[in-house]
Tab-separated table of C-alpha atoms in Angstrom:
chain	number	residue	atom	x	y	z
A	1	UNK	CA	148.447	103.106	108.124
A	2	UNK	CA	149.218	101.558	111.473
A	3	UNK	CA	151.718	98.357	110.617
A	4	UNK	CA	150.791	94.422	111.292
A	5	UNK	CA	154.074	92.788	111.923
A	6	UNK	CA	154.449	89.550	110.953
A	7	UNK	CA	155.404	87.394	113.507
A	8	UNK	CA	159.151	86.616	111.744
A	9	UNK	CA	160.257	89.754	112.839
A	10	UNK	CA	162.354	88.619	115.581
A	11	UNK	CA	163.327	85.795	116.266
A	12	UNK	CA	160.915	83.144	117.886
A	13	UNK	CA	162.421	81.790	121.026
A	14	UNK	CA	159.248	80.558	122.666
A	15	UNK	CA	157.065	77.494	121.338
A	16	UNK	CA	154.038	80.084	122.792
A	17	UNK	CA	152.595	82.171	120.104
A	18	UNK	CA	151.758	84.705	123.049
A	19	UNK	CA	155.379	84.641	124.323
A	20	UNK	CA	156.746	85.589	120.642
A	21	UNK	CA	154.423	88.309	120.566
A	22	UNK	CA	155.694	89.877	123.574
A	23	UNK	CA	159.101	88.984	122.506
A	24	UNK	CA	158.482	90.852	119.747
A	25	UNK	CA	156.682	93.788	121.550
A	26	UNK	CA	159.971	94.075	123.507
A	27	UNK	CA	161.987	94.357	120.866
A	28	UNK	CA	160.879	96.715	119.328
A	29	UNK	CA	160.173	99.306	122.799
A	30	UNK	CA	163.714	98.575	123.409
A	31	UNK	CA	164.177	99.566	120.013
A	32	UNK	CA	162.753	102.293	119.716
A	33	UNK	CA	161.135	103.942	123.190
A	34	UNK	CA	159.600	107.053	121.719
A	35	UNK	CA	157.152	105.199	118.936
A	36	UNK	CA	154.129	104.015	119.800
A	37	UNK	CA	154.163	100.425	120.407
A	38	UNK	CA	151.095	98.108	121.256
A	39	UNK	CA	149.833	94.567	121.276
A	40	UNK	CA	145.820	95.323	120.159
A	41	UNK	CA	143.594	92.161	119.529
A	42	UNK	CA	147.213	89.649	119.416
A	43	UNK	CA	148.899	91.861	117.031
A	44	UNK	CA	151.868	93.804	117.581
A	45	UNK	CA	151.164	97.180	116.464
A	46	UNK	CA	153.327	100.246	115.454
A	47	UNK	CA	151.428	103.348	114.951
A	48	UNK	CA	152.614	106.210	112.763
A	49	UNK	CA	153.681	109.514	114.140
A	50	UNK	CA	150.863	111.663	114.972
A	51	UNK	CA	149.236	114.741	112.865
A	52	UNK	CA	149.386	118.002	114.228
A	53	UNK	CA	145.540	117.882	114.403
A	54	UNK	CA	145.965	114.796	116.683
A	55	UNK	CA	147.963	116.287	118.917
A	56	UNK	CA	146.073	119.896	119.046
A	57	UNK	CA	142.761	117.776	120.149
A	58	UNK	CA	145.015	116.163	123.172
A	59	UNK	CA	146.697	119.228	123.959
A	60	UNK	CA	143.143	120.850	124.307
A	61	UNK	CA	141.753	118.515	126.309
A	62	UNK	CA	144.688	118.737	128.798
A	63	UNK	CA	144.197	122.185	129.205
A	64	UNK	CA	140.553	121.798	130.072
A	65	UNK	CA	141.941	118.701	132.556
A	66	UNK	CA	144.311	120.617	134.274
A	67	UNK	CA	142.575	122.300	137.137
A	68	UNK	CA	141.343	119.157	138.326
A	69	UNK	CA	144.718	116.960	137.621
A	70	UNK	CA	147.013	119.802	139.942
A	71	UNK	CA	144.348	119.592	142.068
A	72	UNK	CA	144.329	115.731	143.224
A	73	UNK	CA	148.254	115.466	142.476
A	74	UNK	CA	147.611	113.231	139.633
A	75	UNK	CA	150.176	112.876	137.212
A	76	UNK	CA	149.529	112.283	133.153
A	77	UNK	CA	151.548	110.906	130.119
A	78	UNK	CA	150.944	110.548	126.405
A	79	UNK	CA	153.550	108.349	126.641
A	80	UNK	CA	153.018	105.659	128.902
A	81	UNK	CA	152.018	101.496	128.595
A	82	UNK	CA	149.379	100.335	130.386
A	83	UNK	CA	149.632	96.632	131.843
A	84	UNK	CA	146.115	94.966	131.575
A	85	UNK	CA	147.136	91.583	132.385
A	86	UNK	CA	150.133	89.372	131.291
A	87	UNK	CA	147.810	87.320	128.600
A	88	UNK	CA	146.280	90.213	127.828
A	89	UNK	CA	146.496	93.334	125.422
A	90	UNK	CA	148.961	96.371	125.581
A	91	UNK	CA	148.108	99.422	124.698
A	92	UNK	CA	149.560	103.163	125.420
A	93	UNK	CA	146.188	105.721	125.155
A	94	UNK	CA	146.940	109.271	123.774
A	95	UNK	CA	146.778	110.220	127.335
A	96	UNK	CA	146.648	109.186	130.779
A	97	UNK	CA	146.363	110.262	134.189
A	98	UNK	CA	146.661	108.286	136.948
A	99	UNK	CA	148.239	108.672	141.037
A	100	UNK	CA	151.858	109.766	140.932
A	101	UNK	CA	152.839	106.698	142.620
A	102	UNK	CA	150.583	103.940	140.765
A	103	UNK	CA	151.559	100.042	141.305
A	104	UNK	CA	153.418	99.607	137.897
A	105	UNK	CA	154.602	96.577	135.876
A	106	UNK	CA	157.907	96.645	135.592
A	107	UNK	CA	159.120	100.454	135.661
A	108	UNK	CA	157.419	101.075	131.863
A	109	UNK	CA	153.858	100.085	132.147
A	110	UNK	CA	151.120	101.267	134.918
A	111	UNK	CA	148.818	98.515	135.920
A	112	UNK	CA	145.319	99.518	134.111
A	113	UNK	CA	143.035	99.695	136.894
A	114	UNK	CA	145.333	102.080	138.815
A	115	UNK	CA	144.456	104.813	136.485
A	116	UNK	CA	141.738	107.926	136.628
A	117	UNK	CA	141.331	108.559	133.191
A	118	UNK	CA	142.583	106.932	129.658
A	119	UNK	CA	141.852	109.038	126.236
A	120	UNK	CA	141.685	107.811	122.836
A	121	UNK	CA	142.046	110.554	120.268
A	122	UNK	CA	140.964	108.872	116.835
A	123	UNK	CA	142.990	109.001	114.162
A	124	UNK	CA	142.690	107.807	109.997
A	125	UNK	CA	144.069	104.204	110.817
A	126	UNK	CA	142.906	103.648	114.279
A	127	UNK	CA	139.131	104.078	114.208
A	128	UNK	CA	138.220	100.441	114.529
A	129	UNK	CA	140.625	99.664	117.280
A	130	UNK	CA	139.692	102.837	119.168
A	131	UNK	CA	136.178	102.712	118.838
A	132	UNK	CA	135.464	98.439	119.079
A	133	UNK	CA	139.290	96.458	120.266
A	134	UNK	CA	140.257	98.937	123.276
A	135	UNK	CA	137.609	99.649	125.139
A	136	UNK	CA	137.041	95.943	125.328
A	137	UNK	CA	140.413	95.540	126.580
A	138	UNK	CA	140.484	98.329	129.269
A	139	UNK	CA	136.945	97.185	130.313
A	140	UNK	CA	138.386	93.731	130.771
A	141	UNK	CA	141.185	94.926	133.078
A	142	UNK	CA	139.061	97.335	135.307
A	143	UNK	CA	140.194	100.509	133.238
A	144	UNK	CA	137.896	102.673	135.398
A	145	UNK	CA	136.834	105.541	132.837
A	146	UNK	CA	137.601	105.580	129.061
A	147	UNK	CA	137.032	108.264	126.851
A	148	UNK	CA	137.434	108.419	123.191
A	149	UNK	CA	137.376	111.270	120.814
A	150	UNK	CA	136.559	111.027	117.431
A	151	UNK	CA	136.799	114.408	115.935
A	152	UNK	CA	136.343	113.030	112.188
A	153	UNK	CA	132.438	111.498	113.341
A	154	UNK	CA	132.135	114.752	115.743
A	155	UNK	CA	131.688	112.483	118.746
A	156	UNK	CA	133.254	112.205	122.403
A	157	UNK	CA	132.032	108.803	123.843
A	158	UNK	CA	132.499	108.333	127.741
A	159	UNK	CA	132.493	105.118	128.852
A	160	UNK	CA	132.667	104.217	132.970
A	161	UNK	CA	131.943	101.181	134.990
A	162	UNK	CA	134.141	98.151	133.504
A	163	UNK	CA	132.516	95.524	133.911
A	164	UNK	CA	136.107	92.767	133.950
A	165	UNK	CA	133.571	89.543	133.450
A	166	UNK	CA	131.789	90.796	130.260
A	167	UNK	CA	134.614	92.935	128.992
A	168	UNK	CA	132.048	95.775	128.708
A	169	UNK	CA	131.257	98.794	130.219
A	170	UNK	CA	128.146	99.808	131.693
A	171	UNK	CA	127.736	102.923	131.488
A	172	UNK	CA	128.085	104.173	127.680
A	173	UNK	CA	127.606	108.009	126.955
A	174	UNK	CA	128.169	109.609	123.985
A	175	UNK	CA	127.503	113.669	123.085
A	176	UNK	CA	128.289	115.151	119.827
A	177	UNK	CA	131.290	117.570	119.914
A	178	UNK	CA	130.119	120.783	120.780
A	179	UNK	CA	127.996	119.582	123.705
A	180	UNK	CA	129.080	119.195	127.527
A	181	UNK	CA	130.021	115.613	128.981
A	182	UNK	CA	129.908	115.447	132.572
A	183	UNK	CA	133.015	113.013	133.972
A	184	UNK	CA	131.969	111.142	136.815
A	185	UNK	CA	133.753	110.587	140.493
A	186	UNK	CA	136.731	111.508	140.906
A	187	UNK	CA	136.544	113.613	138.709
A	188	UNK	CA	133.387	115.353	138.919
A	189	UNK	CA	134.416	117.623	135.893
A	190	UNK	CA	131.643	119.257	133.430
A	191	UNK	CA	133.909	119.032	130.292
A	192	UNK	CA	132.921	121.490	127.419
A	193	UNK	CA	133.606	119.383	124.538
A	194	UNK	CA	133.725	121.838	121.733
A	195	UNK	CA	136.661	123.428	123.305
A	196	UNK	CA	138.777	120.425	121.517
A	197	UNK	CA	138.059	121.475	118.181
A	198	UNK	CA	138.563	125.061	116.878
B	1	UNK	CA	163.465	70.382	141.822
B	2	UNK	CA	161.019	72.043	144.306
B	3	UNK	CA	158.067	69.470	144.650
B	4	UNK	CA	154.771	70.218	143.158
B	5	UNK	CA	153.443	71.919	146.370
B	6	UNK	CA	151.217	74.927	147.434
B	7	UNK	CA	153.665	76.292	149.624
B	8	UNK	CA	156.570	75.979	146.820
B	9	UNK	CA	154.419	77.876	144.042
B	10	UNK	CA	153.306	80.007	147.022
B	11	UNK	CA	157.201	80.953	147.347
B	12	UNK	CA	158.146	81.952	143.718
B	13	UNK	CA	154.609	83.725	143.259
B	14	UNK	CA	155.470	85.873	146.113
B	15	UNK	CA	159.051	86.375	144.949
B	16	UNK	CA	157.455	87.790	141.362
B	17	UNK	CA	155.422	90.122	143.325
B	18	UNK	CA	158.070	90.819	146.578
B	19	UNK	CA	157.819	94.982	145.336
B	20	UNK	CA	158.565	95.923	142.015
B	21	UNK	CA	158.140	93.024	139.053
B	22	UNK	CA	161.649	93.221	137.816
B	23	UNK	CA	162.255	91.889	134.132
B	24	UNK	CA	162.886	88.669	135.262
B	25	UNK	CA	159.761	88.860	137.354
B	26	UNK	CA	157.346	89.448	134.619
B	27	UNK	CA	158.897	86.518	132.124
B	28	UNK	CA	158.667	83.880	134.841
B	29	UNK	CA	154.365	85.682	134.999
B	30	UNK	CA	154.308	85.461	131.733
B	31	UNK	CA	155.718	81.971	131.232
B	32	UNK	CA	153.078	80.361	133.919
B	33	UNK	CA	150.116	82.859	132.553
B	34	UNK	CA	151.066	81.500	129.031
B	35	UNK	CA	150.979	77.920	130.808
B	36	UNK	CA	147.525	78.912	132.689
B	37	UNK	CA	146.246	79.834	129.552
B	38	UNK	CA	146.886	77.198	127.268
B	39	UNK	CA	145.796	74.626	129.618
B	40	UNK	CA	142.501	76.376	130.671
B	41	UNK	CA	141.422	78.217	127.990
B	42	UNK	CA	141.591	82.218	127.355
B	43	UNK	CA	138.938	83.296	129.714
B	44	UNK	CA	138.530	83.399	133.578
B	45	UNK	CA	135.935	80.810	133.896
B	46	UNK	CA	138.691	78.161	135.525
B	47	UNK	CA	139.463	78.738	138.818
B	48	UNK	CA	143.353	78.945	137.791
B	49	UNK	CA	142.637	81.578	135.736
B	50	UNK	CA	140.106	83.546	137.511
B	51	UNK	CA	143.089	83.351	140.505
B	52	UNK	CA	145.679	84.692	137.298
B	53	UNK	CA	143.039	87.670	137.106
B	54	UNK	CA	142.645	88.296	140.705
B	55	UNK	CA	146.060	88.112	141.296
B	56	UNK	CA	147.280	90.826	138.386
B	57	UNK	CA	144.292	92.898	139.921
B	58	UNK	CA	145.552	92.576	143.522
B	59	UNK	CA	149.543	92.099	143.196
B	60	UNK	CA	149.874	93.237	146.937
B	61	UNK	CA	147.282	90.555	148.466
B	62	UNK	CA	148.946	87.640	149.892
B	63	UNK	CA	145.638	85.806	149.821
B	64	UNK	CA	145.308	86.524	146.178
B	65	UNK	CA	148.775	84.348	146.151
B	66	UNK	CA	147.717	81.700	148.386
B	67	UNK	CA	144.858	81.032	146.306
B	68	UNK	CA	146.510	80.877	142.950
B	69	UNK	CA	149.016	78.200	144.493
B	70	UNK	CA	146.290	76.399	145.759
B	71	UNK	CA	144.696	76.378	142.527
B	72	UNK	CA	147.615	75.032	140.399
B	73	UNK	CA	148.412	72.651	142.697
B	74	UNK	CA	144.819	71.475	142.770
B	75	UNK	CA	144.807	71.150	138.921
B	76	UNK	CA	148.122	69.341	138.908
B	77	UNK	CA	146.749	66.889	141.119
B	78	UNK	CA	143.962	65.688	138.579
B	79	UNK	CA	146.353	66.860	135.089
B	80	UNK	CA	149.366	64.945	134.653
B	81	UNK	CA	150.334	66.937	131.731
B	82	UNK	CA	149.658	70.098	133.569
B	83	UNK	CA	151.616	68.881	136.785
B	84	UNK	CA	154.697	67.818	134.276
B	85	UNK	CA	154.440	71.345	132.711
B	86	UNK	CA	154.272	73.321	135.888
B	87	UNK	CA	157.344	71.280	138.090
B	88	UNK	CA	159.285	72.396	134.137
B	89	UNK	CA	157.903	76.172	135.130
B	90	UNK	CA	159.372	75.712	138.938
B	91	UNK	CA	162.325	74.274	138.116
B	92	UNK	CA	162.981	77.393	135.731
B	93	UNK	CA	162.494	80.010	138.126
B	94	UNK	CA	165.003	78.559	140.171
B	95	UNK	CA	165.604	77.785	144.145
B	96	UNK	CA	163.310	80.137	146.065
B	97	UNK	CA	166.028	82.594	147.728
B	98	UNK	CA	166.905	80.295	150.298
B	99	UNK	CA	163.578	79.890	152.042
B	100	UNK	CA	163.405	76.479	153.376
B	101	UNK	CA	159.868	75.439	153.999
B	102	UNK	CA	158.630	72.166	155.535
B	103	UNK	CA	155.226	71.334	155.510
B	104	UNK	CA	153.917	68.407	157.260
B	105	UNK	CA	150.120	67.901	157.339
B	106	UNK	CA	147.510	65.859	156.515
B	107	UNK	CA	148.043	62.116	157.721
B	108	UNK	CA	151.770	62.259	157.821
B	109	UNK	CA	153.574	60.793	160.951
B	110	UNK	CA	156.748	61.923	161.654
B	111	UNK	CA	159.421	59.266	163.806
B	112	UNK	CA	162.536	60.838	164.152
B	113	UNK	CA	164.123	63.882	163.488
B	114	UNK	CA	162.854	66.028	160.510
B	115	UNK	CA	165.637	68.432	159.583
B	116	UNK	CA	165.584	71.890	157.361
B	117	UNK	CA	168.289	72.961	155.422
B	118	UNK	CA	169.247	74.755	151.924
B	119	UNK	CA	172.866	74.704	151.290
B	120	UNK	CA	175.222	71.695	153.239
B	121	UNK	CA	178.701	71.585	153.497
B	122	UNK	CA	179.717	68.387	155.096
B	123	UNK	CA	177.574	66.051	156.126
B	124	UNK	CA	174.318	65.341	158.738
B	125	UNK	CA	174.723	63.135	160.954
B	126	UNK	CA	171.834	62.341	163.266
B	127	UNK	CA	172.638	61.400	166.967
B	128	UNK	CA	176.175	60.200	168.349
B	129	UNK	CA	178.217	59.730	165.621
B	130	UNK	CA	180.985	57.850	168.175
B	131	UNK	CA	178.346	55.445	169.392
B	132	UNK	CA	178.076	54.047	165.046
């Protein structure tokens, strides 16, 4: 299970909920760069380390991403913050792939819109966030594609103009694992999803 | 303290976004974007916090900064509790590098000399100071 901190654990310097929480979220990067870190719907969020099956899926799709990512001279992490607005959420996607040289916050977190491409791999605790909380929050900062990969509902959703106003996307398509998913400019990819999955 | 001008919030905006945000950078964001936020309310309906939005979007757009100054000090104006909160938020990120700005608009008549200066050793004496 993914792990609510309470708020107590650092200590609050700020009379600004908000500014406690990112207290807090600094903390514990500082603490602790490697783990996986997030502020998702005002909660500071430590996910557990991932299962091989996890990573395999991510893995997978890089391969298949490759080509086109060499290509344009994009660069991608599975490690990186995205910054989607000071008030706003953080969260680090499985993967990313943005510019080599995107405007970043700080020298730790890429500014959301700057990216190509941001991947959710689903995992046992994560569904709800990855499925309902994030895309919100990527759709809110201009995120301009989103995909998320669900291999336990056998689904790859694809979701592409943000819409920053409604914190929605426009464009919604989902195909069941197995089936092709066609990523849109710049990518102009036809992805073969049931290469992710053995 | 700076006074509770455009120009002045102008300043320290740009210095936030002069390159890259450096730690100190994003706390003095975050401390006005908390501000922003808990006067106006979590969504970008106000224009201070549709500027907050346009200006994350568009850190490289000096228009994006004029218009978020002009915003604050527009809501300052008509919020007294907002305008005591922000000159608290100025005064914390500190003297703007040195940059001496004078504005003088609107119906403001100037007789005499207006002078600009940030640090003074000594002391300013206007005209012949034998003829006192």
């Amino acid at each position: 299970m993914a792990t609510a901190l309470a708020q107590s654990a650092a200590p609050p310097t700020a009379d600004d909920p908000r500014q406690e929480l990112e207290e807090i979220y600094r903390h514990l990067c500082e603490r602790d760069p490697k783990s996986r870190v997030e502020i998702i719907a005002d909660r500071v969020v430590v996910s557990p380390l991932p299962t091989w099956s996890h990573e395999l899926v991510i893995f997978r799709l890089i391969k298949l991403l490759m080509a086109v990512v060499g290509e344009r001279d994009w660069s991608l992490s599975g490690n990186i913050s995205l910054f989607l607005g000071a008030q706003r959420d953080r969260y680090k996607p499985d993967l990313t792939v943005a510019p080599e040289d995107p405007p970043m916050w700080g020298d730790d977190h890429i500014h959301g819109d700057a990216t190509v491409l941001v991947v959710e791999v689903v995992s046992g605790s994560s569904a709800a966030d990855d499925h309902n909380v994030k895309p919100k929050g990527y759709a809110g900062a201009g995120v301009p594609l989103c995909m998320v990969i669900d291999s336990f509902a056998g689904t790859v959703l694809l979701l592409s103009k943000p819409n920053a106003q409604t914190e929605r996307y426009e464009l919604r398509h989902e195909v069941p694992i197995g089936k092709a998913i066609e990523l849109p400019e710049p990518w102009n990819l036809t992805l073969e999803t049931g290469k992710l999955v053995d | 303290m700076d006074p509770l001008t455009a120009p002045a919030l102008a300043a320290v905006l740009a210095r936030i976004f002069d390159g890259a945000v450096s730690e100190v950078g994003r706390q003095t964001w975050t401390a006005l974007t908390g501000l922003v936020r808990r006067t106006f309310g979590d969504r970008d309906r106000s224009r201070p916090m549709r500027a907050v939005a346009e200006l994350e979007r568009h850190p490289d757009d000096p228009a994006k900064i004029t218009e978020l100054a002009g915003a604050l000090a527009a809501a300052a104006d008509l919020d007294p509790d907002f305008a005591a909160d922000l000159s608290q938020w100025l005064a914390d990120a500190g003297p703007t590098d040195g940059d001496v700005t004078n504005v003088i608009g609107g119906s403001a008549q100037i007789h005499g000399t207006v002078v600009q200066a940030r640090d003074i050793h000594g002391s300013i004496t206007f005209g012949d100071p034998n003829s006192r």
